[in-house]
Amino acid sequence: QVQLVESGGGSVQAGGSLRLSCVASGYSVGGSCMGWFRQAPGKEREVVAAIGSDGSTTYADSVKGRFAISEDDVKFTLYLQMNSLKPEDTATYYCAADGGSFHLCPRAAGSYLHWGQGTQVTVSS
């Protein structure tokens, strides 16, 4: 049974940084596309960043240059380093796994089979 557990969320002021972690069990990190998604109240879940089995990365335009996705296969962990946070980054952030084996990972939430429970990120101005 695949389990994804996120951590690292919290409240920060604009310009601050956070690093999210997603520990996977029952799943081989690096075996297929994994990603971070976020969902703000009243909005659809959207891709933030994704990483393929070959290390290729995909980012939402709104976070390019500020966020970085990475994975540690030995620790079974997916990370999202978030810098220069903005109030509009406020959302619940979800880890997703098993999005297929693609060079460019899918951006649609429906393409991923497994999800974590989410971690809240709040950025104040």
Coordinates of C-alpha atoms in Angstrom, one line a residue:
Q1 CA 0.0 0.0 0.0
V2 CA 1.4 3.4 -1.0
Q3 CA 1.5 6.1 1.6
L4 CA 2.7 9.6 1.1
V5 CA 3.2 11.8 4.2
E6 CA 4.0 15.5 3.7
S7 CA 5.6 17.8 6.3
G8 CA 7.2 21.2 6.5
G9 CA 4.3 23.5 6.0
G10 CA 3.7 26.5 8.1
S11 CA 3.2 30.3 8.3
V12 CA 5.8 32.7 7.0
Q13 CA 6.0 36.3 5.9
A14 CA 6.3 37.3 2.3
G15 CA 9.9 36.8 1.1
G16 CA 10.5 33.9 3.5
S17 CA 11.3 30.3 2.7
L18 CA 10.0 26.8 3.5
R19 CA 11.0 23.3 2.5
L20 CA 8.3 20.7 2.1
S21 CA 9.1 17.0 2.4
C22 CA 7.1 14.0 1.3
V23 CA 8.1 10.6 2.7
A24 CA 6.9 7.7 0.6
S25 CA 6.3 4.1 1.7
G26 CA 5.4 1.3 -0.5
Y27 CA 6.6 3.3 -3.5
S28 CA 9.9 3.7 -5.2
V29 CA 10.8 7.3 -5.3
G30 CA 12.4 8.0 -8.6
G31 CA 10.6 5.2 -10.4
S32 CA 8.1 7.5 -12.1
C33 CA 6.8 11.0 -12.1
M34 CA 6.2 12.6 -8.7
G35 CA 4.9 16.1 -8.1
W36 CA 3.8 18.8 -5.8
F37 CA 0.3 20.3 -6.3
R38 CA -1.5 23.0 -4.4
Q39 CA -5.1 24.0 -3.8
A40 CA -6.3 27.3 -2.5
P41 CA -9.9 27.7 -1.2
G42 CA -12.4 27.9 -4.0
K43 CA -9.7 27.0 -6.6
E44 CA -8.8 23.9 -8.5
R45 CA -5.8 21.9 -7.6
E46 CA -2.9 23.0 -9.7
V47 CA 0.6 21.6 -10.4
V48 CA 3.5 23.4 -8.7
A49 CA 6.4 21.2 -9.8
A50 CA 7.0 17.7 -11.0
I51 CA 10.1 15.5 -11.5
G52 CA 10.5 12.5 -13.8
S53 CA 12.4 9.3 -13.4
D54 CA 15.2 10.8 -15.4
G55 CA 15.4 13.8 -13.2
S56 CA 13.7 16.2 -15.6
T57 CA 11.6 18.9 -13.9
T58 CA 8.5 20.8 -14.7
Y59 CA 7.4 24.0 -13.0
A60 CA 4.3 26.2 -13.0
D61 CA 5.2 29.6 -14.5
S62 CA 4.2 31.3 -11.3
V63 CA 7.0 29.5 -9.3
K64 CA 9.8 29.3 -11.8
G65 CA 13.0 30.7 -10.3
R66 CA 11.6 30.6 -6.8
F67 CA 10.8 26.9 -6.1
A68 CA 12.9 23.8 -6.6
I69 CA 11.8 20.2 -6.6
S70 CA 14.2 17.4 -5.8
E71 CA 14.1 13.8 -4.6
D72 CA 16.3 11.5 -2.5
D73 CA 15.9 7.9 -3.6
V74 CA 17.8 6.6 -0.6
K75 CA 15.5 8.4 1.9
F76 CA 12.4 7.8 -0.1
T77 CA 11.7 11.5 0.1
L78 CA 10.5 14.2 -2.3
Y79 CA 11.3 17.8 -1.5
L80 CA 10.0 21.2 -2.5
Q81 CA 12.3 24.1 -1.6
M82 CA 10.2 27.3 -1.7
N83 CA 12.0 30.7 -1.6
S84 CA 10.8 34.3 -2.0
L85 CA 7.3 33.2 -1.0
K86 CA 4.4 35.4 -1.9
P87 CA 0.9 35.7 -0.3
E88 CA -0.5 34.1 -3.5
D89 CA 1.4 31.0 -2.7
T90 CA -0.9 30.4 0.2
A91 CA -2.6 27.0 -0.2
T92 CA -2.6 23.4 0.9
Y93 CA 0.3 21.6 -0.8
Y94 CA -0.1 18.0 -1.8
C95 CA 2.5 15.4 -2.8
A96 CA 1.6 13.1 -5.7
A97 CA 3.1 9.9 -7.0
D98 CA 3.0 7.5 -9.9
G99 CA 2.3 9.9 -12.7
G100 CA 3.8 7.6 -15.3
S101 CA 7.3 7.4 -16.8
F102 CA 7.7 10.5 -18.9
H103 CA 10.5 12.9 -19.7
L104 CA 8.1 15.8 -19.1
C105 CA 5.7 14.9 -16.3
P106 CA 2.0 15.5 -16.6
R107 CA 0.6 18.7 -15.1
A108 CA -2.9 17.3 -14.7
A109 CA -3.8 16.1 -11.2
G110 CA -5.8 13.3 -12.6
S111 CA -2.7 11.7 -14.0
Y112 CA -1.3 10.8 -10.6
L113 CA -2.5 7.7 -8.7
H114 CA -1.4 8.4 -5.2
W115 CA -1.7 11.4 -2.9
G116 CA -0.7 12.6 0.5
Q117 CA -3.0 14.3 2.9
G118 CA -1.6 17.8 2.3
T119 CA 0.3 20.4 4.3
Q120 CA -0.8 24.0 4.8
V121 CA 1.4 26.9 3.7
T122 CA 0.3 30.4 4.7
V123 CA 2.2 33.5 3.5
S124 CA 1.4 36.8 5.0
S125 CA 2.1 40.2 3.5

